[in-house]
CSV table of C-alpha atoms in Angstrom, one decimal:
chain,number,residue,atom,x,y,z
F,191,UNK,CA,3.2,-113.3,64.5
F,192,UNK,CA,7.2,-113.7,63.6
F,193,UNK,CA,7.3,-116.5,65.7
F,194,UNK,CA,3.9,-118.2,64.7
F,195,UNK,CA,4.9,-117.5,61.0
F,196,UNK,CA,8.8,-119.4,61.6
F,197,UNK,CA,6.9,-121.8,63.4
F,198,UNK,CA,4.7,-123.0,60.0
F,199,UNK,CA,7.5,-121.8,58.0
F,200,UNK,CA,9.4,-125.0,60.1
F,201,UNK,CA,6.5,-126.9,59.7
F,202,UNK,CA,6.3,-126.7,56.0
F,203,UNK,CA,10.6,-127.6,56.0
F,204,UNK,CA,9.5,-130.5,57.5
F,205,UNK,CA,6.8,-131.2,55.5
F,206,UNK,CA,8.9,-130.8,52.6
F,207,UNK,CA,11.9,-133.3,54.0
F,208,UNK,CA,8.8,-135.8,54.4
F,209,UNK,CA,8.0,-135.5,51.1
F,210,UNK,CA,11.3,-136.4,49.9
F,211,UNK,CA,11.4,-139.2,52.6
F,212,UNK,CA,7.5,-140.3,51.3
F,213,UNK,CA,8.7,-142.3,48.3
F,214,UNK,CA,10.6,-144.5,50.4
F,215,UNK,CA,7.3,-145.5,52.3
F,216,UNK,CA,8.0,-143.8,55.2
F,217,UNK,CA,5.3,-143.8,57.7
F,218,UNK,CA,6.8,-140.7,60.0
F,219,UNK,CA,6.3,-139.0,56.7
F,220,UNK,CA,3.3,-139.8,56.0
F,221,UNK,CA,2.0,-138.6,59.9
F,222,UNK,CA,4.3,-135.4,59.3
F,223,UNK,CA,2.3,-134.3,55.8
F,224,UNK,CA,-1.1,-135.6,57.3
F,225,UNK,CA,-0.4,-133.1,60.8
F,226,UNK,CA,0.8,-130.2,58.5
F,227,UNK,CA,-2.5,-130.7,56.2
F,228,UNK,CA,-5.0,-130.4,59.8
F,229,UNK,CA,-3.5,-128.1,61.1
F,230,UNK,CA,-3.5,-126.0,57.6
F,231,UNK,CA,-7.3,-127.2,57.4
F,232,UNK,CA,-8.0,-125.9,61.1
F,233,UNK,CA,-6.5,-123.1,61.0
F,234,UNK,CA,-6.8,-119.8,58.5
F,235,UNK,CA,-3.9,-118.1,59.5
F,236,UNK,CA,-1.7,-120.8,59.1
F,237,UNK,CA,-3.0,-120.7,55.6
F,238,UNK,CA,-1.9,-117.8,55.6
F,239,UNK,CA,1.2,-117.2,57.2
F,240,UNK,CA,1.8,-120.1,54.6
F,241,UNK,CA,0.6,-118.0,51.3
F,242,UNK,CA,2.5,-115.3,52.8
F,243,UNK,CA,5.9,-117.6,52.7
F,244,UNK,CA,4.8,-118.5,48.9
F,245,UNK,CA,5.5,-115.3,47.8
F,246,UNK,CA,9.0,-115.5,49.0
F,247,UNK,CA,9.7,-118.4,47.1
F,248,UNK,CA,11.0,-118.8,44.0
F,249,UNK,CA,8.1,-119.8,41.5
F,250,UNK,CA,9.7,-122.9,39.6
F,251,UNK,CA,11.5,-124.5,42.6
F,252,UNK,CA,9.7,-127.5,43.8
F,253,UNK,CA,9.2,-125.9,47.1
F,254,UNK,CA,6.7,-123.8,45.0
F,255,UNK,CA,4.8,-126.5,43.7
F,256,UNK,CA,5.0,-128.3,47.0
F,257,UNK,CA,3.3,-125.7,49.0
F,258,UNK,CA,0.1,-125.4,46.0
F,259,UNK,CA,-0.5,-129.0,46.3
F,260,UNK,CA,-0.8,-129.4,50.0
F,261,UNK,CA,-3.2,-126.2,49.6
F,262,UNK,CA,-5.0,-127.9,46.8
F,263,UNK,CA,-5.5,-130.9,49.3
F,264,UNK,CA,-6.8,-129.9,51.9
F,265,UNK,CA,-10.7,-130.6,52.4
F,266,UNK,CA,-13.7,-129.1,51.6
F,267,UNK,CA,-11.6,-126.6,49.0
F,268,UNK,CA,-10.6,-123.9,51.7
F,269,UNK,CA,-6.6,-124.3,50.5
F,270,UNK,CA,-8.2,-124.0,47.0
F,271,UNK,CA,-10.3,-120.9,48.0
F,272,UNK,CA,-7.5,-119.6,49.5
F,273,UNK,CA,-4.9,-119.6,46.4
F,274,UNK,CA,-7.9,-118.2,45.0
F,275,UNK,CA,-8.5,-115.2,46.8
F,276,UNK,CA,-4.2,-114.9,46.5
F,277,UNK,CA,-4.4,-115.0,42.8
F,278,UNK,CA,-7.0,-112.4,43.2
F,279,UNK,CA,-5.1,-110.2,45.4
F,280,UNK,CA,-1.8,-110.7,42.9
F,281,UNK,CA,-3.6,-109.6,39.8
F,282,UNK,CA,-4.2,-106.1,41.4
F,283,UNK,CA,-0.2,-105.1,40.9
F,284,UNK,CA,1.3,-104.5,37.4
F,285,UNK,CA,5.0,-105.5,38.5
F,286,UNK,CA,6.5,-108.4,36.2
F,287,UNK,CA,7.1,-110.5,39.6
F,288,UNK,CA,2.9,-110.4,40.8
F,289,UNK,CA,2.0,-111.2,36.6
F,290,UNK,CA,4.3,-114.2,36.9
F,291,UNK,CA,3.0,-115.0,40.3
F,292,UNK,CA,-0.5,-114.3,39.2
F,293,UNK,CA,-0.3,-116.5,36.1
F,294,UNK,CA,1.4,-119.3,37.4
F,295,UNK,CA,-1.2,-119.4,40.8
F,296,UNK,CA,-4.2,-118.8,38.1
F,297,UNK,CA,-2.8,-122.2,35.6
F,298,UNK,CA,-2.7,-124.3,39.2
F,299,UNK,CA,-6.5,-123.7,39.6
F,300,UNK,CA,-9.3,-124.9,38.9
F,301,UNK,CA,-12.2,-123.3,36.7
F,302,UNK,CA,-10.5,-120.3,36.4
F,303,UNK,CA,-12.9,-119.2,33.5
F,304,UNK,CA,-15.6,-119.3,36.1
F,305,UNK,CA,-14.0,-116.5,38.2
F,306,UNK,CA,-14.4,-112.8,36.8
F,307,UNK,CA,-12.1,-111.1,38.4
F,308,UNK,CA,-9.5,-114.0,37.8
F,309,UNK,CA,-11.1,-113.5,33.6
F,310,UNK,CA,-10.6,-109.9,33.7
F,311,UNK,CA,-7.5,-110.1,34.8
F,312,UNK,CA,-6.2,-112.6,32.9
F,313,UNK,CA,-7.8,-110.6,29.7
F,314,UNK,CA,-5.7,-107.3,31.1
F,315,UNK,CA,-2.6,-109.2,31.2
F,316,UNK,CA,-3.2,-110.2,27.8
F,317,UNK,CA,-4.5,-106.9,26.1
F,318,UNK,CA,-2.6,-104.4,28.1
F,319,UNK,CA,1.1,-105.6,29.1
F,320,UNK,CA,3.9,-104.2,27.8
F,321,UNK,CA,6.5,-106.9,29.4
F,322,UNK,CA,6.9,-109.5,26.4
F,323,UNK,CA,4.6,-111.4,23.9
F,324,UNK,CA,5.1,-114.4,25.9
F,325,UNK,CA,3.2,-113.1,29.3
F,326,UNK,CA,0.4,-112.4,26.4
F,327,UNK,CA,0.7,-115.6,25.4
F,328,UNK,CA,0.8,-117.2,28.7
F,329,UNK,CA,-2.2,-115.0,30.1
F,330,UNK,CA,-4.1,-116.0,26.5
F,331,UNK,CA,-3.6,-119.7,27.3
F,332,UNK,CA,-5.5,-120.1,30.2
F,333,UNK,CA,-8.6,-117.6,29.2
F,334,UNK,CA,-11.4,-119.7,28.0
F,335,UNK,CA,-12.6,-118.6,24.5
F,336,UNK,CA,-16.1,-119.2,25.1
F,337,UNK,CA,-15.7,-116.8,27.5
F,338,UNK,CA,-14.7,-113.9,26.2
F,339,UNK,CA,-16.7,-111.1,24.4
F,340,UNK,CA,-16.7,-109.7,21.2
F,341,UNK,CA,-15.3,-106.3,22.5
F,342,UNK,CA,-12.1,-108.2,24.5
F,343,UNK,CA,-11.7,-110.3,21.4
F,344,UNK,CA,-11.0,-107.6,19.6
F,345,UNK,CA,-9.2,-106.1,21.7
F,346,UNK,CA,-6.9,-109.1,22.2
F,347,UNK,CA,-6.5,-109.1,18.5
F,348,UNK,CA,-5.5,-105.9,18.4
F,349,UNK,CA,-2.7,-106.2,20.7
F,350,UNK,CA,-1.3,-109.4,18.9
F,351,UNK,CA,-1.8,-108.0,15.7
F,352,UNK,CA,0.6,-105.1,17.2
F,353,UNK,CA,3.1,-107.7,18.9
F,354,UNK,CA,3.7,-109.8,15.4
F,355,UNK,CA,4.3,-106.6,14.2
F,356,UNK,CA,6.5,-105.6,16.5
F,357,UNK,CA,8.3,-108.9,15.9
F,358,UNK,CA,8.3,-108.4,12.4
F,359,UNK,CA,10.0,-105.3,12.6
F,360,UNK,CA,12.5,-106.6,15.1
F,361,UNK,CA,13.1,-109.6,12.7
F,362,UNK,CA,13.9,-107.5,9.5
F,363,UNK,CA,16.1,-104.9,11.4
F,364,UNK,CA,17.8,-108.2,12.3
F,365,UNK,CA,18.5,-109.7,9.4
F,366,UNK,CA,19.6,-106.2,7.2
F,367,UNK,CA,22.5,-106.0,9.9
Protein backbone atom coordinates (compact mmCIF):
# COMPACT_ATOMS: atom_id res chain seq x y z
CA UNK A 1 0.00 0.00 0.00
CA UNK A 2 3.18 2.57 0.84
CA UNK A 3 4.26 2.15 -2.46
CA UNK A 4 0.77 2.27 -4.39
CA UNK A 5 0.00 5.31 -2.10
CA UNK A 6 3.71 7.34 -3.27
CA UNK A 7 2.86 6.06 -6.51
CA UNK A 8 -0.71 8.42 -6.69
CA UNK A 9 0.93 10.72 -4.32
CA UNK A 10 3.59 11.19 -7.58
CA UNK A 11 0.87 11.09 -9.76
CA UNK A 12 -1.03 13.87 -8.21
CA UNK A 13 2.80 16.11 -8.17
CA UNK A 14 2.47 15.63 -11.54
CA UNK A 15 -0.84 16.41 -11.95
CA UNK A 16 -0.30 19.47 -10.11
CA UNK A 17 3.03 20.60 -12.23
CA UNK A 18 0.46 20.14 -15.23
CA UNK A 19 -1.79 22.36 -13.95
CA UNK A 20 0.65 25.10 -13.56
CA UNK A 21 1.97 24.15 -17.14
CA UNK A 22 -2.09 24.12 -18.42
CA UNK A 23 -2.42 27.83 -18.84
CA UNK A 24 0.27 27.86 -21.28
CA UNK A 25 -1.78 25.39 -23.53
CA UNK A 26 0.18 22.64 -22.96
CA UNK A 27 -1.08 19.53 -24.44
CA UNK A 28 1.30 16.99 -22.24
CA UNK A 29 -0.69 18.72 -19.57
CA UNK A 30 -3.68 18.34 -20.59
CA UNK A 31 -3.04 14.13 -21.24
CA UNK A 32 -1.28 14.19 -17.70
CA UNK A 33 -4.70 15.75 -15.77
CA UNK A 34 -6.99 13.71 -18.20
CA UNK A 35 -4.80 10.06 -17.11
CA UNK A 36 -4.82 11.10 -13.43
CA UNK A 37 -8.79 11.88 -13.66
CA UNK A 38 -9.36 7.84 -15.23
CA UNK A 39 -7.39 6.37 -13.39
CA UNK A 40 -9.05 8.24 -10.11
CA UNK A 41 -12.47 7.43 -11.92
CA UNK A 42 -11.46 3.56 -12.33
CA UNK A 43 -10.13 3.06 -9.41
CA UNK A 44 -11.60 3.55 -5.57
CA UNK A 45 -8.52 3.19 -3.87
CA UNK A 46 -6.76 5.60 -5.70
CA UNK A 47 -9.52 7.84 -4.50
CA UNK A 48 -8.51 7.00 -1.61
CA UNK A 49 -5.07 6.74 -1.08
CA UNK A 50 -5.71 10.38 -2.58
CA UNK A 51 -8.30 11.60 0.34
CA UNK A 52 -5.94 10.02 2.53
CA UNK A 53 -2.96 12.42 1.17
CA UNK A 54 -5.68 15.47 1.60
CA UNK A 55 -5.51 15.21 5.12
CA UNK A 56 -1.87 15.77 5.12
CA UNK A 57 -2.10 18.87 3.45
CA UNK A 58 -2.41 22.05 4.45
CA UNK A 59 -6.08 23.33 3.95
CA UNK A 60 -5.54 26.78 2.14
CA UNK A 61 -2.56 25.84 -0.01
CA UNK A 62 -3.59 25.43 -3.58
CA UNK A 63 -2.53 21.92 -3.41
CA UNK A 64 -5.70 21.64 -1.30
CA UNK A 65 -8.02 23.05 -3.63
CA UNK A 66 -6.35 21.29 -6.49
CA UNK A 67 -6.92 17.87 -5.17
CA UNK A 68 -11.11 18.79 -4.45
CA UNK A 69 -11.50 19.89 -7.93
CA UNK A 70 -10.06 16.96 -9.69
CA UNK A 71 -12.42 14.96 -7.19
CA UNK A 72 -15.32 17.15 -8.02
CA UNK A 73 -14.59 16.26 -11.75
CA UNK A 74 -14.61 13.17 -12.14
CA UNK A 75 -17.83 11.46 -13.70
CA UNK A 76 -20.86 10.27 -12.64
CA UNK A 77 -20.17 12.13 -9.01
CA UNK A 78 -18.03 9.25 -7.36
CA UNK A 79 -15.02 11.99 -6.47
CA UNK A 80 -18.08 13.98 -5.19
CA UNK A 81 -19.46 11.00 -3.19
CA UNK A 82 -16.33 10.41 -2.06
CA UNK A 83 -15.43 13.93 -0.41
CA UNK A 84 -18.78 13.23 0.90
CA UNK A 85 -18.42 10.22 2.71
CA UNK A 86 -14.78 12.09 3.94
CA UNK A 87 -16.58 15.03 5.28
CA UNK A 88 -18.76 12.56 6.93
CA UNK A 89 -16.10 10.60 8.52
CA UNK A 90 -14.28 14.22 9.66
CA UNK A 91 -17.36 15.43 11.49
CA UNK A 92 -17.07 12.39 13.85
CA UNK A 93 -13.83 14.02 15.74
CA UNK A 94 -14.07 17.12 17.98
CA UNK A 95 -10.25 18.26 17.41
CA UNK A 96 -10.00 21.93 15.90
CA UNK A 97 -7.92 20.37 12.91
CA UNK A 98 -11.03 17.67 11.61
CA UNK A 99 -13.77 21.01 12.40
CA UNK A 100 -11.62 23.04 9.98
CA UNK A 101 -11.18 20.12 7.70
CA UNK A 102 -14.85 19.22 8.02
CA UNK A 103 -16.04 22.75 7.30
CA UNK A 104 -13.93 23.56 4.65
CA UNK A 105 -14.70 19.90 2.74
CA UNK A 106 -18.61 20.55 3.72
CA UNK A 107 -18.46 24.58 1.89
CA UNK A 108 -16.72 22.67 -1.37
CA UNK A 109 -19.93 20.50 -1.72
CA UNK A 110 -22.70 20.45 -3.16
CA UNK A 111 -26.33 20.30 -1.41
CA UNK A 112 -24.99 19.93 1.69
CA UNK A 113 -28.44 20.86 3.35
CA UNK A 114 -29.66 17.65 1.73
CA UNK A 115 -27.28 15.40 3.74
CA UNK A 116 -28.29 14.78 7.61
CA UNK A 117 -25.50 13.69 8.90
CA UNK A 118 -23.45 16.55 7.11
CA UNK A 119 -26.81 18.97 8.83
CA UNK A 120 -26.31 17.57 12.10
CA UNK A 121 -23.10 18.07 12.14
CA UNK A 122 -22.81 21.24 10.90
CA UNK A 123 -25.68 22.25 13.61
CA UNK A 124 -23.21 20.57 16.45
CA UNK A 125 -20.36 22.57 15.37
CA UNK A 126 -22.47 25.53 15.62
CA UNK A 127 -24.37 24.92 18.99
CA UNK A 128 -21.79 23.00 20.88
CA UNK A 129 -18.06 24.25 20.14
CA UNK A 130 -16.20 25.82 22.44
CA UNK A 131 -13.10 26.82 19.88
CA UNK A 132 -14.09 30.51 18.80
CA UNK A 133 -17.21 32.33 17.60
CA UNK A 134 -15.86 32.27 14.21
CA UNK A 135 -16.05 28.17 13.65
CA UNK A 136 -19.87 29.05 14.89
CA UNK A 137 -20.10 31.38 12.41
CA UNK A 138 -18.49 29.46 9.70
CA UNK A 139 -20.52 26.16 10.57
CA UNK A 140 -23.79 28.65 10.72
CA UNK A 141 -22.98 29.84 7.19
CA UNK A 142 -23.34 26.90 5.30
CA UNK A 143 -26.59 25.32 7.25
CA UNK A 144 -29.62 26.06 5.28
CA UNK A 145 -32.28 27.94 7.37
CA UNK A 146 -35.15 26.29 5.93
CA UNK A 147 -33.62 23.47 7.24
CA UNK A 148 -33.38 23.66 10.56
CA UNK A 149 -35.98 23.13 13.39
CA UNK A 150 -37.48 25.01 15.90
CA UNK A 151 -35.65 23.14 18.73
CA UNK A 152 -31.87 23.68 16.89
CA UNK A 153 -32.96 27.17 16.22
CA UNK A 154 -33.16 27.77 19.58
CA UNK A 155 -30.53 26.14 20.40
CA UNK A 156 -28.28 28.02 18.01
CA UNK A 157 -29.63 31.17 19.52
CA UNK A 158 -28.80 30.21 22.57
CA UNK A 159 -25.27 29.65 22.04
CA UNK A 160 -24.75 33.07 20.09
CA UNK A 161 -26.73 34.77 22.52
CA UNK A 162 -23.90 33.36 24.99
CA UNK A 163 -20.92 34.16 22.50
CA UNK A 164 -21.91 38.07 22.14
CA UNK A 165 -21.96 37.90 25.54
CA UNK A 166 -18.94 36.56 26.02
CA UNK A 167 -17.60 39.20 23.65
CA UNK A 168 -19.22 41.80 25.38
CA UNK A 169 -17.64 41.02 28.51
CA UNK A 170 -14.26 40.63 26.88
CA UNK A 171 -14.79 44.03 25.22
CA UNK A 172 -15.63 46.06 28.45
CA UNK A 173 -12.78 44.28 30.49
CA UNK A 174 -10.88 45.67 27.57
CA UNK A 175 -11.50 48.92 27.47
CA UNK A 176 -11.55 49.65 31.63
CA UNK A 177 -7.79 48.56 31.37
Amino acid sequence: LVGSEMCIRDRFNEVLSAYEKQNSNNTDANSTITEFKRLLSSSPSAINELLEHMHTLDFESQEFHYLISILHELPEKIGSKALLTSAIQMSQFDDAQSTTQFLLLASNMERTAENPEIHSALVNIAINTAQSARVSLDALNLIKPYVVNDYEKEQILSHLNALLDTNAVSYTHLRAH
